[in-house]
mmCIF file of C-alpha atoms in Angstrom:
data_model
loop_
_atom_site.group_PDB
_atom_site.id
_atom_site.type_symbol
_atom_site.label_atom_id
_atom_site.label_comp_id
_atom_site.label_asym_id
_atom_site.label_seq_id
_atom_site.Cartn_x
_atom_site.Cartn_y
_atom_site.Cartn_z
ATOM 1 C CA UNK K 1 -10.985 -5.421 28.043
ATOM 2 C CA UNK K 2 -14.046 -4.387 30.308
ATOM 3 C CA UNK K 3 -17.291 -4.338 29.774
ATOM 4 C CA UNK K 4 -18.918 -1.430 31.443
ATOM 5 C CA UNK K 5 -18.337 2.340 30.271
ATOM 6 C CA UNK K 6 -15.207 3.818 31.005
ATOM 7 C CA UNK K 7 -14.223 8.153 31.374
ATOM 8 C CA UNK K 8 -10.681 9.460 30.554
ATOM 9 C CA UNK K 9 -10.181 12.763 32.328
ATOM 10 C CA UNK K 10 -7.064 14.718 31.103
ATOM 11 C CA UNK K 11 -5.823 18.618 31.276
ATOM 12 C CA UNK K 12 -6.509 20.798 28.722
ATOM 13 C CA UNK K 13 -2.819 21.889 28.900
ATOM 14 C CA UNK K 14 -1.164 18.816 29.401
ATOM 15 C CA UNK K 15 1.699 18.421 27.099
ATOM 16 C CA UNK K 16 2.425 14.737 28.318
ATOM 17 C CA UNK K 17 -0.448 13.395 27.733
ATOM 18 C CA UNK K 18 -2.334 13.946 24.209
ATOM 19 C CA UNK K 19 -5.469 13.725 22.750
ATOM 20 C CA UNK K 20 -4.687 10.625 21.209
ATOM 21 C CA UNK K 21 -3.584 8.967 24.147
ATOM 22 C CA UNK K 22 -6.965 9.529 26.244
ATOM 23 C CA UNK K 23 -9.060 8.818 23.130
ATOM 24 C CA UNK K 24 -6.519 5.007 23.273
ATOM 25 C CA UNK K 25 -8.790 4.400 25.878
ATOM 26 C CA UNK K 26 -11.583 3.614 23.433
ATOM 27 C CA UNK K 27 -9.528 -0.084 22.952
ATOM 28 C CA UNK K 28 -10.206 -1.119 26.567
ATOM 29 C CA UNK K 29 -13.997 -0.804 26.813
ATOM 30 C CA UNK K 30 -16.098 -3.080 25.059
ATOM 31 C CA UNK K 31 -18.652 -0.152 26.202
ATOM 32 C CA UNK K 32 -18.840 3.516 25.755
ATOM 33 C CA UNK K 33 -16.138 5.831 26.312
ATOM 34 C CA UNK K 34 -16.345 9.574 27.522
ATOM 35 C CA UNK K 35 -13.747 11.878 27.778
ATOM 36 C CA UNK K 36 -13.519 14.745 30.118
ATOM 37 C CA UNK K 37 -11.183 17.574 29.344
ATOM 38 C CA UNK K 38 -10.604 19.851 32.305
ATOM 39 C CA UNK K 39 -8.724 22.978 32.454
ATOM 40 C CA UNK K 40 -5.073 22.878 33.660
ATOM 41 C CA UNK K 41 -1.882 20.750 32.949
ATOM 42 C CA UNK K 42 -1.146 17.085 34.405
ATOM 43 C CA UNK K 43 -2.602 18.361 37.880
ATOM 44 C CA UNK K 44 -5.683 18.767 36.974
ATOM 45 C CA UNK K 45 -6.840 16.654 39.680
ATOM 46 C CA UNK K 46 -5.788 18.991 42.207
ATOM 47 C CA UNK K 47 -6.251 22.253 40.572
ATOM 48 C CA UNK K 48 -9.543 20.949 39.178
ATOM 49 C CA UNK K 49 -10.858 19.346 42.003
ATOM 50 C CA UNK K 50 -14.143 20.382 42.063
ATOM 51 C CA UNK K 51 -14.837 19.860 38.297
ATOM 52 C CA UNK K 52 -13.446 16.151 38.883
ATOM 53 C CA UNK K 53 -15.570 15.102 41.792
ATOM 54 C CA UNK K 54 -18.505 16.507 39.602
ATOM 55 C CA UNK K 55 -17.612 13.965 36.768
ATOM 56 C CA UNK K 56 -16.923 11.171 39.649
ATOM 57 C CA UNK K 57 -20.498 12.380 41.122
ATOM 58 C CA UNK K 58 -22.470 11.996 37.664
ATOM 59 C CA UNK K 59 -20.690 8.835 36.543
ATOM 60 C CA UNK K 60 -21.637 6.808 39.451
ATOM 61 C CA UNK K 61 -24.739 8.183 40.206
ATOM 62 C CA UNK K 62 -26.288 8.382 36.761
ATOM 63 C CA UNK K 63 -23.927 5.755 34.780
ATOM 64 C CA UNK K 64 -25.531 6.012 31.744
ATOM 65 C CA UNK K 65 -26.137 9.761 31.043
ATOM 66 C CA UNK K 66 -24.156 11.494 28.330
ATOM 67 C CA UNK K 67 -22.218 8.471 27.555
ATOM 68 C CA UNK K 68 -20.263 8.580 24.662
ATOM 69 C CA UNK K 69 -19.401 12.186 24.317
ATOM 70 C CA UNK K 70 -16.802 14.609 24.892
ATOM 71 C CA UNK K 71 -16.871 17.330 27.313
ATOM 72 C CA UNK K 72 -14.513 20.474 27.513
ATOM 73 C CA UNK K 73 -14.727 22.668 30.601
#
């Protein structure tokens, strides 16, 4: 268990990796959780890339904005 907020990133077209298993991340934050859904399957990362160092970007720049939420891109 941690105690600072925690993102899950996952692809929208994923088919390993569901919903519920990126929203499981909710049990190992004692803070907020955000989710980031990016288009793409388990690569996202790569075919994403952009649109993930944007999340990295915001998250450690500005910790605390948006927490809590989910967004789809």
């Amino acid at each position: 268990m941690v105690h600072c907020p925690v993102t899950a990133m996952a692809g929208r077209d994923d088919r390993s990796v569901t919903a519920a298993r990126v929203a499981a991340w909710r049990g190992c934050t004692r803070r907020s959780l955000r989710v980031d859904v990016f288009p793409g399957g388990h690569d996202f990362p790569r075919t994403a890339a952009r649109e993930v160092l944007a999340v990295f970007s915001r998250d450690l720049l500005h910790p605390a904005a948006g927490r809590a939420a989910t967004t789809r891109r």
